[in-house]
PDB file of C-alpha atoms in Angstrom:
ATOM      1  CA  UNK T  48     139.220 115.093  85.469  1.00 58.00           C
ATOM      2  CA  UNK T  49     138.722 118.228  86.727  1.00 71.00           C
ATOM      3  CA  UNK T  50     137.701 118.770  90.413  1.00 74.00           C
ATOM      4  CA  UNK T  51     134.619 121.447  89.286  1.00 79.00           C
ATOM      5  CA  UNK T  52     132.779 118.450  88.026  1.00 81.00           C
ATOM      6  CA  UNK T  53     132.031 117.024  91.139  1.00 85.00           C
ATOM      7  CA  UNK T  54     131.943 120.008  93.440  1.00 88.00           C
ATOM      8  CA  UNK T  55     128.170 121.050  92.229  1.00 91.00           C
ATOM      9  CA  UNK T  56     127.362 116.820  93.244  1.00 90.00           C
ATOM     10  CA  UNK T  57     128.662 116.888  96.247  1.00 90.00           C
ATOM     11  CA  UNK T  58     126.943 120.378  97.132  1.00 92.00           C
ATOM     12  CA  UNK T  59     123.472 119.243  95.763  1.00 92.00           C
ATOM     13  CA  UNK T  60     124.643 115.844  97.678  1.00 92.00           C
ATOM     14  CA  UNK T  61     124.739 117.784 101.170  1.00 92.00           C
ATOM     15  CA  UNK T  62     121.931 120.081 100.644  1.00 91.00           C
ATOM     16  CA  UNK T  63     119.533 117.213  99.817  1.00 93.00           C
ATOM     17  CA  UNK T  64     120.492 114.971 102.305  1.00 94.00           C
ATOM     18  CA  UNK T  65     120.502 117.352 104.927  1.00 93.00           C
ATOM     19  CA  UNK T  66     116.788 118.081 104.004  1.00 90.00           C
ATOM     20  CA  UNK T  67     115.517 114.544 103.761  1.00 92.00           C
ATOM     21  CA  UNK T  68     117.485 113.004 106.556  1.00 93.00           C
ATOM     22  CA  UNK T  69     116.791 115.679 108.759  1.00 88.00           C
ATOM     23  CA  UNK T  70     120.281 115.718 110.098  1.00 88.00           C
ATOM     24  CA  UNK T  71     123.973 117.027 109.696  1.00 89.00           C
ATOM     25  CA  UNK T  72     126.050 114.795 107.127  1.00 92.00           C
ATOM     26  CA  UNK T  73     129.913 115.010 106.625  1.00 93.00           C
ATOM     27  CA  UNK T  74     132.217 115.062 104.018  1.00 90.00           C
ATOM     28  CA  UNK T  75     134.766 112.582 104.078  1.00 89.00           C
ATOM     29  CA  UNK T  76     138.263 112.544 102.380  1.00 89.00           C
ATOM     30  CA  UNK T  77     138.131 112.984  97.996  1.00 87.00           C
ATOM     31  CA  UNK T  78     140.087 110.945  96.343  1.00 86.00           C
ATOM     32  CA  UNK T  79     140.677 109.582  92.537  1.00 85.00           C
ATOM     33  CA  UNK T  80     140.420 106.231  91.354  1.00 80.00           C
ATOM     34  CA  UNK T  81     142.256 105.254  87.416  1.00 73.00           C
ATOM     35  CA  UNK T  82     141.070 101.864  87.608  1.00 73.00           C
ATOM     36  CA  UNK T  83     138.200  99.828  88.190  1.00 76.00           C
ATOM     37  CA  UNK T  84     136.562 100.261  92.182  1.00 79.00           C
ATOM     38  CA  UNK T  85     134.158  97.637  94.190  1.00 80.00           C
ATOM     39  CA  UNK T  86     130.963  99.096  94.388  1.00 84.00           C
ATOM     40  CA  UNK T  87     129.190  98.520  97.487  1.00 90.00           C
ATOM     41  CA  UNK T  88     125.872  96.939  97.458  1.00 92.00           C
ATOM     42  CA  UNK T  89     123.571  99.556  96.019  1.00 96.00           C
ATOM     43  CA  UNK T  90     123.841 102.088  93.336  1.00 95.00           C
ATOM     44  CA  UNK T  91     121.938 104.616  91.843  1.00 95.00           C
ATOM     45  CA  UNK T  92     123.748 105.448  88.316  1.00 94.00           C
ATOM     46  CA  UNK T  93     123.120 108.726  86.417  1.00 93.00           C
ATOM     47  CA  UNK T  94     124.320 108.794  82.846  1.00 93.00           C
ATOM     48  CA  UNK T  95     125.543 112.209  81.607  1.00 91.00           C
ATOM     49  CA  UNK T  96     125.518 112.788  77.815  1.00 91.00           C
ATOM     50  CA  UNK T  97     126.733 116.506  76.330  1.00 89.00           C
ATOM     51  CA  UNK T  98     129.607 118.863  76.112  1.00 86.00           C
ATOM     52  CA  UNK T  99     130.483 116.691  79.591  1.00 85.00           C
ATOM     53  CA  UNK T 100     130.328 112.811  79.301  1.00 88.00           C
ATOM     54  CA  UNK T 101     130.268 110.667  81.650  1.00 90.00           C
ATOM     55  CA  UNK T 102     128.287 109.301  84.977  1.00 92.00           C
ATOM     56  CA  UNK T 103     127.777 109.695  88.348  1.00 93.00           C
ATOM     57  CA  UNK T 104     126.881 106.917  90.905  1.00 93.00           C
ATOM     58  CA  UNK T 105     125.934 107.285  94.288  1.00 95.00           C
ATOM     59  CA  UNK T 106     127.087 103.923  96.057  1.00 94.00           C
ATOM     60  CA  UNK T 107     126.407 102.744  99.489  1.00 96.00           C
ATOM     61  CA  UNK T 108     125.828  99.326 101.244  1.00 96.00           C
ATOM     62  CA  UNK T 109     122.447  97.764 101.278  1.00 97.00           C
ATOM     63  CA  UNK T 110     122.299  98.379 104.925  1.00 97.00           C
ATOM     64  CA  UNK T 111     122.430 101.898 104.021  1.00 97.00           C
ATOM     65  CA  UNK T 112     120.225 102.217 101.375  1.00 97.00           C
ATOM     66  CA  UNK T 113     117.366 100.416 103.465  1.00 97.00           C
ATOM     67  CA  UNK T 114     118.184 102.793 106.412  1.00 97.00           C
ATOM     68  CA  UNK T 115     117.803 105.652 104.703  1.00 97.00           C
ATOM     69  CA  UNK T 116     115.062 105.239 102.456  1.00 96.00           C
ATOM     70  CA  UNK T 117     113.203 103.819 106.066  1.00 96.00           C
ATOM     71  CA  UNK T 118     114.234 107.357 106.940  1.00 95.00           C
ATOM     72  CA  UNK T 119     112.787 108.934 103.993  1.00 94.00           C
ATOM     73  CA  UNK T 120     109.332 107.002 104.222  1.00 93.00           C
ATOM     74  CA  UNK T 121     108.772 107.173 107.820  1.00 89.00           C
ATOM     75  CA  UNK T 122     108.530 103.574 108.756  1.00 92.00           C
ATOM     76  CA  UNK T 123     110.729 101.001 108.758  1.00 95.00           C
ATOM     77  CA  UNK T 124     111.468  99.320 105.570  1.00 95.00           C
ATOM     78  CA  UNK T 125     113.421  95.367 106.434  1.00 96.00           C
ATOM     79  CA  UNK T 126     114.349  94.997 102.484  1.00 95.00           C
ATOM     80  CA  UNK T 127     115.251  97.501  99.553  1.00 96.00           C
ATOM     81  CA  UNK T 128     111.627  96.601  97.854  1.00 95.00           C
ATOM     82  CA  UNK T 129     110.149  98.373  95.086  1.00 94.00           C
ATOM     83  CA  UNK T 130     109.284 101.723  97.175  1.00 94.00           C
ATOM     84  CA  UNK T 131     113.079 101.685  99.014  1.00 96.00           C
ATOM     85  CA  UNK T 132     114.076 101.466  95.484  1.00 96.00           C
ATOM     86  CA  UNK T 133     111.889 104.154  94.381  1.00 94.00           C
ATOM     87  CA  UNK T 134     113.226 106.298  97.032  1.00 95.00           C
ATOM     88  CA  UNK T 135     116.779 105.926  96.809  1.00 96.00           C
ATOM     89  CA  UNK T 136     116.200 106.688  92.652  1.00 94.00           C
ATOM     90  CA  UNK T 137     114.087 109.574  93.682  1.00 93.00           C
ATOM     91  CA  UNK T 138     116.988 110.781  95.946  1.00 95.00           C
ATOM     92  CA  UNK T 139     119.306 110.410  93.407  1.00 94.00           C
ATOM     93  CA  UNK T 140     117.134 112.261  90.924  1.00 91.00           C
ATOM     94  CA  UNK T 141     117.060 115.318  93.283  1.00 91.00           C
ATOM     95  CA  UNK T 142     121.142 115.089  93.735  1.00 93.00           C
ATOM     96  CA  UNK T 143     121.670 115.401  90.159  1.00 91.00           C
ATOM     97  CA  UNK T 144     119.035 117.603  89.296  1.00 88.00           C
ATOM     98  CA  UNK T 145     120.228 119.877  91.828  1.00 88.00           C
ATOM     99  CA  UNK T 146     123.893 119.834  90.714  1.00 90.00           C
ATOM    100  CA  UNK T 147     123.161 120.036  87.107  1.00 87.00           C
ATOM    101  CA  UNK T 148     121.516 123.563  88.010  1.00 84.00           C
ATOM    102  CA  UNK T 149     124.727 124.947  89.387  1.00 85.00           C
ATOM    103  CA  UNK T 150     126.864 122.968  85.966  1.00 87.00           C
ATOM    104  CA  UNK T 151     124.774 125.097  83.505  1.00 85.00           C
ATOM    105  CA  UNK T 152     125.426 127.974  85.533  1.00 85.00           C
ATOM    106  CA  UNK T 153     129.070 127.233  84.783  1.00 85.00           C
ATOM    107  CA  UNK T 154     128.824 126.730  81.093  1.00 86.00           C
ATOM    108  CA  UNK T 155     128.633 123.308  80.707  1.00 85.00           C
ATOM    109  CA  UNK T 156     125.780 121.474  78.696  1.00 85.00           C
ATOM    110  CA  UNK T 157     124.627 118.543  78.919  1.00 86.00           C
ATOM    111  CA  UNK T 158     121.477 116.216  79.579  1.00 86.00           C
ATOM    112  CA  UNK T 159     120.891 113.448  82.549  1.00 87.00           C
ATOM    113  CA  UNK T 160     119.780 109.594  81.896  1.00 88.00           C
ATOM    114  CA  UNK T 161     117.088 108.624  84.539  1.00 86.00           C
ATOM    115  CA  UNK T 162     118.689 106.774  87.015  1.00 90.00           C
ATOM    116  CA  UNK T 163     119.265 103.270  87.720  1.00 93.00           C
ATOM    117  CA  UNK T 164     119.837 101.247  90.642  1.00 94.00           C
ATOM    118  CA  UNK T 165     122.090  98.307  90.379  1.00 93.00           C
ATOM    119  CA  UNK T 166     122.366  96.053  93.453  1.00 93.00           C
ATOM    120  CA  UNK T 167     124.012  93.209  94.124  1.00 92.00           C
ATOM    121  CA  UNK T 168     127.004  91.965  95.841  1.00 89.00           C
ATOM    122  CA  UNK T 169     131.032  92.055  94.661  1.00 88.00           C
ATOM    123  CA  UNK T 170     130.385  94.396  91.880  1.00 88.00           C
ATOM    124  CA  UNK T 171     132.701  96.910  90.388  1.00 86.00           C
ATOM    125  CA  UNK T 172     132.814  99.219  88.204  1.00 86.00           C
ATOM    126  CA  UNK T 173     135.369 100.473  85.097  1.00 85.00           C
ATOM    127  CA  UNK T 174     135.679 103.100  83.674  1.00 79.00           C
ATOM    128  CA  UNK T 175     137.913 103.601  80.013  1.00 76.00           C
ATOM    129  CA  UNK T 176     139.840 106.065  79.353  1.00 78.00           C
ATOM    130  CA  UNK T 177     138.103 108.330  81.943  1.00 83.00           C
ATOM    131  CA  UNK T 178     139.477 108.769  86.104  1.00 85.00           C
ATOM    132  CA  UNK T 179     136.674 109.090  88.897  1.00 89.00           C
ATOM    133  CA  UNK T 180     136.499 111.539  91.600  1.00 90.00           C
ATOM    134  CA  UNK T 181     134.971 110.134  94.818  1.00 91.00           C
ATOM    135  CA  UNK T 182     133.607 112.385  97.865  1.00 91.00           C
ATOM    136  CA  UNK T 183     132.478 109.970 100.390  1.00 94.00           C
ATOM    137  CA  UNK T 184     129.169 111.467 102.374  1.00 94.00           C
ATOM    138  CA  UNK T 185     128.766 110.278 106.319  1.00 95.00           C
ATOM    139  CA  UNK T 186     125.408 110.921 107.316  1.00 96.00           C
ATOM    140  CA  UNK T 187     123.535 108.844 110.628  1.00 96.00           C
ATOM    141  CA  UNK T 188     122.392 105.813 108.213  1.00 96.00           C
ATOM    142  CA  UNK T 189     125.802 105.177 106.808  1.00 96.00           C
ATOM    143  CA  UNK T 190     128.565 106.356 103.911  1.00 96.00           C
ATOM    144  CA  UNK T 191     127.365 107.423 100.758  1.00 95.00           C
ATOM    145  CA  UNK T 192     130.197 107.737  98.237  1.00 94.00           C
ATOM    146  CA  UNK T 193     129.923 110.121  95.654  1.00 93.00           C
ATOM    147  CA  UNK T 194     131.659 108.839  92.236  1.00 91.00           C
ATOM    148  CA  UNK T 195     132.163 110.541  89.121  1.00 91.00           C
ATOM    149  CA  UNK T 196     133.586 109.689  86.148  1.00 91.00           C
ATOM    150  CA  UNK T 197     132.961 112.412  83.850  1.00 88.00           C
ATOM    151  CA  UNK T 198     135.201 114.398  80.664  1.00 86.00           C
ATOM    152  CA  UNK T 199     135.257 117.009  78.075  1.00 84.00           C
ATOM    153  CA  UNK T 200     133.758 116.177  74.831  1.00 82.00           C
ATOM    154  CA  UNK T 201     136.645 116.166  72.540  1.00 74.00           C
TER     155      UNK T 201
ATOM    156  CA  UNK C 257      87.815 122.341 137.402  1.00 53.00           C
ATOM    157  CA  UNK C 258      89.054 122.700 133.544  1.00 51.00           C
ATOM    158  CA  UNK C 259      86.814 120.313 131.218  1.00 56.00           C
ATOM    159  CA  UNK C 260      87.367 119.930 127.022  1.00 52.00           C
ATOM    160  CA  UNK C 261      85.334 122.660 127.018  1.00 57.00           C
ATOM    161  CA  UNK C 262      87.759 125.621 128.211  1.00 59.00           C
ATOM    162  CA  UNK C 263      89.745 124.373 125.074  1.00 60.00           C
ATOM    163  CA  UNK C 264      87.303 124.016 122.234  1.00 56.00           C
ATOM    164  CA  UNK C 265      89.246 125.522 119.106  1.00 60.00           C
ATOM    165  CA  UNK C 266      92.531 123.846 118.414  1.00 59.00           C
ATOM    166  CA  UNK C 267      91.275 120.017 117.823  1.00 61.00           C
ATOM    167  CA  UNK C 268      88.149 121.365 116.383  1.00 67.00           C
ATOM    168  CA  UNK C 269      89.849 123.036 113.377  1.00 76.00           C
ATOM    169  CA  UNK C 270      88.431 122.103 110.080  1.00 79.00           C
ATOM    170  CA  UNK C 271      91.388 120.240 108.237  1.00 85.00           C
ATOM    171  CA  UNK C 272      92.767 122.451 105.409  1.00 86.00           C
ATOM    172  CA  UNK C 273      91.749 119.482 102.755  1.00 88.00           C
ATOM    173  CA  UNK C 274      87.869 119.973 103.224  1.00 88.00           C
ATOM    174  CA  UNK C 275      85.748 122.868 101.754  1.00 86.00           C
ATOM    175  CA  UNK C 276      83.304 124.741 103.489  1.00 82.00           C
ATOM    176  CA  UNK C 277      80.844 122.156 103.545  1.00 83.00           C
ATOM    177  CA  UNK C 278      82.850 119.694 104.959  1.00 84.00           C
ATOM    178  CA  UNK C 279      83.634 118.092 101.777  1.00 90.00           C
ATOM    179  CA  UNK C 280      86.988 116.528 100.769  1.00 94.00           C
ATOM    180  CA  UNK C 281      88.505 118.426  97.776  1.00 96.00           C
ATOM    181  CA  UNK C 282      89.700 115.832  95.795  1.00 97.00           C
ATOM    182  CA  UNK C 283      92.983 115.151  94.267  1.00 97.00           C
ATOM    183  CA  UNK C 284      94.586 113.434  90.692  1.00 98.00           C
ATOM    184  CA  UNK C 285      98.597 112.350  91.581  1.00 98.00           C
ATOM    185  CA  UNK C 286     100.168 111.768  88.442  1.00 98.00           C
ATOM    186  CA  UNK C 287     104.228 110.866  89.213  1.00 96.00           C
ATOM    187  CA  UNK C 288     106.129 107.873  88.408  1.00 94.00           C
ATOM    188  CA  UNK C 289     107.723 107.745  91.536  1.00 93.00           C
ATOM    189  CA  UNK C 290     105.818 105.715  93.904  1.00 93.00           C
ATOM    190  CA  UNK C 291     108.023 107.221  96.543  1.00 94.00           C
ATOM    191  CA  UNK C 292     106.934 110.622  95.269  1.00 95.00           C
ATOM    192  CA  UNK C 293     103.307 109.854  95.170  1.00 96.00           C
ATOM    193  CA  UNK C 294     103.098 107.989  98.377  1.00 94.00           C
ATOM    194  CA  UNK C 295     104.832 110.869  99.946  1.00 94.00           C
ATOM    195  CA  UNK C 296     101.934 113.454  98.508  1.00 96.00           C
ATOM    196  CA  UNK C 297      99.537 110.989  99.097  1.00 96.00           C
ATOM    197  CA  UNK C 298     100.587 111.078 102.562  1.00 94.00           C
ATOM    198  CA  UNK C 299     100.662 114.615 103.583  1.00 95.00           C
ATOM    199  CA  UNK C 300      97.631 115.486 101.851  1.00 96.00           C
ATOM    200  CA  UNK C 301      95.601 112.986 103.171  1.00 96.00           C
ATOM    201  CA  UNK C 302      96.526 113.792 106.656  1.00 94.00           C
ATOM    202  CA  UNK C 303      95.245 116.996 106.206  1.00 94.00           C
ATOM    203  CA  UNK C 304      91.888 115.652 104.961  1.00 94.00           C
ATOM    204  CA  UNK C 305      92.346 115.654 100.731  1.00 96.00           C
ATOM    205  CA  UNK C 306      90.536 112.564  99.019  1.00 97.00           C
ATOM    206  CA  UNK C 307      93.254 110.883  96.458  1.00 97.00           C
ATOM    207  CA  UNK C 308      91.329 109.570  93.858  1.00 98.00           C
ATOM    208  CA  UNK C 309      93.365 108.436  91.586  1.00 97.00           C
ATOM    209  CA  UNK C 310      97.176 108.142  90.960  1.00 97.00           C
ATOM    210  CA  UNK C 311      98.944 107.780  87.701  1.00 98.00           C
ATOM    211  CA  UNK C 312     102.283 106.459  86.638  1.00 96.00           C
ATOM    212  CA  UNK C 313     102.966 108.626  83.384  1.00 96.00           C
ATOM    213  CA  UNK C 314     101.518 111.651  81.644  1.00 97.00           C
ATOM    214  CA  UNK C 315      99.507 109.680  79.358  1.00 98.00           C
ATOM    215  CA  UNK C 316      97.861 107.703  81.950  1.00 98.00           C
ATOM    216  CA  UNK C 317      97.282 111.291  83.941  1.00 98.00           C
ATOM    217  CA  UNK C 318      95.242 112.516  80.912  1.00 98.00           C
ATOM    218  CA  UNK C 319      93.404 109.497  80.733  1.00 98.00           C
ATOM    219  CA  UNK C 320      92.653 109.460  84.332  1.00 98.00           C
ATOM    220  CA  UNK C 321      91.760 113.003  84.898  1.00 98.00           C
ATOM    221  CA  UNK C 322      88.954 112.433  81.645  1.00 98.00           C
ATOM    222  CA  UNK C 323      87.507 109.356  83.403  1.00 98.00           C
ATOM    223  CA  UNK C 324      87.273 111.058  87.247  1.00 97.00           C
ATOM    224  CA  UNK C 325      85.947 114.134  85.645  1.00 97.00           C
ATOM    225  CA  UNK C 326      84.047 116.495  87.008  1.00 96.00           C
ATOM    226  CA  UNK C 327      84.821 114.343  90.211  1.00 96.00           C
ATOM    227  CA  UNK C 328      88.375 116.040  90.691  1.00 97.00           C
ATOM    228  CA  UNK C 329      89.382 119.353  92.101  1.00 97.00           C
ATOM    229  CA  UNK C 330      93.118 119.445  91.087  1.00 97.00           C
ATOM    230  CA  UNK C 331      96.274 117.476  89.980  1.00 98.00           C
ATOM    231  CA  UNK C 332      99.391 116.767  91.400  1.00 98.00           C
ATOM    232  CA  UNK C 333     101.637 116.296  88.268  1.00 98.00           C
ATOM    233  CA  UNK C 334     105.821 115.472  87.932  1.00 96.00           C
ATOM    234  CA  UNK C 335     107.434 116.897  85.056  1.00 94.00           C
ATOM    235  CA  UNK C 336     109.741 114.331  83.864  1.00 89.00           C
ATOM    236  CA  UNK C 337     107.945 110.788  83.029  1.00 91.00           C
ATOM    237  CA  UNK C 338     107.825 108.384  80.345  1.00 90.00           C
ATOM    238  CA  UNK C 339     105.433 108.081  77.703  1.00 93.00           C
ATOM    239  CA  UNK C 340     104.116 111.539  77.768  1.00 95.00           C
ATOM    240  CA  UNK C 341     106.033 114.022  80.196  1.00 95.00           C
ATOM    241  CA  UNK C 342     104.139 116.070  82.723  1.00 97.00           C
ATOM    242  CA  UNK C 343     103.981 119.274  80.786  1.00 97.00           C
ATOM    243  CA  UNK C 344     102.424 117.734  77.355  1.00 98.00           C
ATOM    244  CA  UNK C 345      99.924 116.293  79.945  1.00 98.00           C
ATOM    245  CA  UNK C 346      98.950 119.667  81.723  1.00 98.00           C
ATOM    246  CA  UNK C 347      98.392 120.770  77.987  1.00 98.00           C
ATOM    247  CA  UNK C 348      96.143 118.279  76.955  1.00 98.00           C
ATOM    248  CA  UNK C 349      94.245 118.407  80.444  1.00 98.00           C
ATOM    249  CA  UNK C 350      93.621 121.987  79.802  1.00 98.00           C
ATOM    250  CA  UNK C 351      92.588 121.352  76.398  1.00 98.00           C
ATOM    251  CA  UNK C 352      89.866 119.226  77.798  1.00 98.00           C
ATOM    252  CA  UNK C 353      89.211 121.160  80.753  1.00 98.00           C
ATOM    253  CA  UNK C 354      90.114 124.238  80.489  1.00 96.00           C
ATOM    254  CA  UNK C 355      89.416 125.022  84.470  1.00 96.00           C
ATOM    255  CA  UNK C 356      91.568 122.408  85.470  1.00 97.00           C
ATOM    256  CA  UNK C 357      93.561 123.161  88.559  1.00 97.00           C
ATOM    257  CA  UNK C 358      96.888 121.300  87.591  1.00 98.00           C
ATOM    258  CA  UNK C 359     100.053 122.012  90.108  1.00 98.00           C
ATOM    259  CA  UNK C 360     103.619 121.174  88.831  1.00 97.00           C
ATOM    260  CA  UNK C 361     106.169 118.859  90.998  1.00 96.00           C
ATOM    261  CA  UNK C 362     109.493 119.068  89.879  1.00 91.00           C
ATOM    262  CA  UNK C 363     113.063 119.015  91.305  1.00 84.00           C
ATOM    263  CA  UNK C 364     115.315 121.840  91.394  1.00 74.00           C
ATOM    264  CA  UNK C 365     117.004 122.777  88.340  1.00 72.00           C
ATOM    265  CA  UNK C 366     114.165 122.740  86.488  1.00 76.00           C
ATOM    266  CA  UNK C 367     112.869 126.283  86.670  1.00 81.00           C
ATOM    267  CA  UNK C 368     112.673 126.638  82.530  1.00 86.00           C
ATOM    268  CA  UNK C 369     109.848 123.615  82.603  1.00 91.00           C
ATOM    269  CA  UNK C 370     108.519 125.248  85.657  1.00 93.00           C
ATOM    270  CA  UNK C 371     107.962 128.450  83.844  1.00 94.00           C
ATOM    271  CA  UNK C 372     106.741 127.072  80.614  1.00 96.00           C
ATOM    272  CA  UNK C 373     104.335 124.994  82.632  1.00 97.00           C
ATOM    273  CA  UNK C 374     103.047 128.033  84.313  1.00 96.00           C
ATOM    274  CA  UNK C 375     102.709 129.797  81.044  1.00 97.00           C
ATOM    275  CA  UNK C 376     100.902 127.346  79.784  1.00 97.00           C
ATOM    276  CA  UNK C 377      98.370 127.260  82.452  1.00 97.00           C
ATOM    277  CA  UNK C 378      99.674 125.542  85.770  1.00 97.00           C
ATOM    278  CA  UNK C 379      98.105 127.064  88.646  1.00 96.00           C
ATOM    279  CA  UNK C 380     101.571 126.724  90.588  1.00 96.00           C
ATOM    280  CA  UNK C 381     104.397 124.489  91.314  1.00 96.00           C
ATOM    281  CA  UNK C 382     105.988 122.704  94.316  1.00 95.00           C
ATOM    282  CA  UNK C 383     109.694 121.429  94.524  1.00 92.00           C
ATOM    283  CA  UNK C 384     111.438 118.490  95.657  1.00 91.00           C
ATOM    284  CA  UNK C 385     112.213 117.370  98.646  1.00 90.00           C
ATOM    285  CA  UNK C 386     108.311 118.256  99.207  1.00 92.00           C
ATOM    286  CA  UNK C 387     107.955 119.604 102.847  1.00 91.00           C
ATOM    287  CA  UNK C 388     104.797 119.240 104.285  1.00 92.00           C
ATOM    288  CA  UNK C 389     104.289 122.837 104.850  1.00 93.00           C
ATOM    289  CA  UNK C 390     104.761 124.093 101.233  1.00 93.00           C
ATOM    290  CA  UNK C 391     102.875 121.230 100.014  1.00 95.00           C
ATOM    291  CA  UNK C 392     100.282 122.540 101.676  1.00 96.00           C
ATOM    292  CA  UNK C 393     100.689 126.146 101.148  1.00 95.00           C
ATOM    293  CA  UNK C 394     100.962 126.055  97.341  1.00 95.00           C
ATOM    294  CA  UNK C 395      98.063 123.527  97.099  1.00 96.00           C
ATOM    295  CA  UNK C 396      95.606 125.817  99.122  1.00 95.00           C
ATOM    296  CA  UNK C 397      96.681 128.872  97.195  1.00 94.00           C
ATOM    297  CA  UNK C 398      95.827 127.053  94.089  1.00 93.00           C
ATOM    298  CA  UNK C 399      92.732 125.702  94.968  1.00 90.00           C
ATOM    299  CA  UNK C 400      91.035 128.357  96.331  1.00 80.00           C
TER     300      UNK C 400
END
């Protein structure tokens, strides 16, 4: 997979967070997965259907999720319900949006699923035929990791 | 000695979301995100706005905006939402209503559904994250 792909995610990923966390996040190590990965607790999955197939998730533990989406809201939230779900699909909704901006800008075409949040615990994910690229995100309320699994139409 | 009376102007501004007479201008948030329209909801009525109604899809919006009418000074309204999407609702709203004040949410990277949206009548648009301060901004420009 080439790197490109996820560069404009992990951008949008920074610029986004930085805004709605109100707070400096870092980028941890990238690194490629061939085969299937645990998934953490709580993911927001964007489907990506064009000249570039594929999807990007944006994992983290439930701890995480609940902290920031307390962050987001301004109060403290004790369970992902309905609105921490809301949030952390509305945060992932600005991520991709964001990065699919700078994509066209590149060339490449293609449209966004809405996104979906899968939680649960000692899931993974597999993807065929197709590597992911993961750029873990360290911000106060925990790791996000960035994964994306995307290719060339052929 | 200083009494509340050496101060009298900051707490006594008039909050931004009442006319002149002291009325609440009143506001339509159509978004499917109830993160998105409890955040709007939120700054707005802080700043003294009367939400009076809230819709989940663009359908809904139309319907809702038809039912509070004339009883609504402007609409909050996300692009991207099921059943009927946020710009084939501002159409329809103007069709009805051709003074309707309808202002466009929408996240970055949408700037070609912005721009049809403002050709098509919006009065203006406000992008996600929402911060308080633009909220405002582009809300009072189009309302008054």
């Amino acid at each position: 997979m080439r790197v490109e792909y996820i560069n404009p995610f992990v951008e949008a990923a920074f610029d986004i967070l930085k805004e709605v966390l109100g707070d400096e996040v870092q980028r941890g190590e990238l690194y490629l997965k061939s085969t299937s990965q645990a998934v953490m607790g709580v993911a927001a999955f964007v489907g990506l259907a064009g000249n570039v197939e594929g999807r990007v998730l944006f994992d983290m533990t439930m701890e995480t999720a609940i902290a920031i989406a307390s962050e987001m809201n301004d109060e403290t939230l004790t369970t992902l319900d309905d609105l921490g779900k809301a949030t952390i699909t509305e945060l992932a909704n600005m991520i991709t949006a964001q990065a699919v901006t700078k994509l066209h800008d590149l060339g490449f075409t293609f449209d966004l699923t809405p996104p979906a949040i899968f939680t649960g615990e000692n899931m993974e994910i597999t993807d065929n035929e197709v590597e992911a690229l993961i750029v873990p995100v360290i911000t106060k309320q925990g790791k996000i990791e960035i994964n994306v699994a995307v290719r060339e139409r052929t | 000695m200083k009494t509340k009376m050496d101060f009298p102007s900051i707490n006594e501004r008039k909050p931004d979301g009442q006319g002149d007479g002291g009325q609440a201008y009143k506001v339509l948030i159509v978004d499917d995100s109830m993160f998105v329209k409890k955040q709007i909801s939120q700054i707005l009525t802080s700043e003294g706005f009367e939400v009076v109604g809230t819709a989940g899809d663009g359908l809904e919006g139309l319907e809702k905006y038809k039912e509070l009418y004339p009883d609504v000074d402007f609409v909050t309204m996300d692009i991207t939402m099921p059943k009927m999407d946020g710009i084939s609702s501002l159409e329809k709203i103007l069709e009805f209503d051709k003074e309707a004040k309808v202002i466009m949410v929408s996240a970055l990277g949408k700037q070609d559904l912005v721009k049809k949206a403002l050709m098509i009548g919006a009065k203006n648009y406000i992008v996600k994250p929402l911060d308080r301060v633009k909220v405002l901004e582009r809300v009072l420009q189009s309302i008054k």
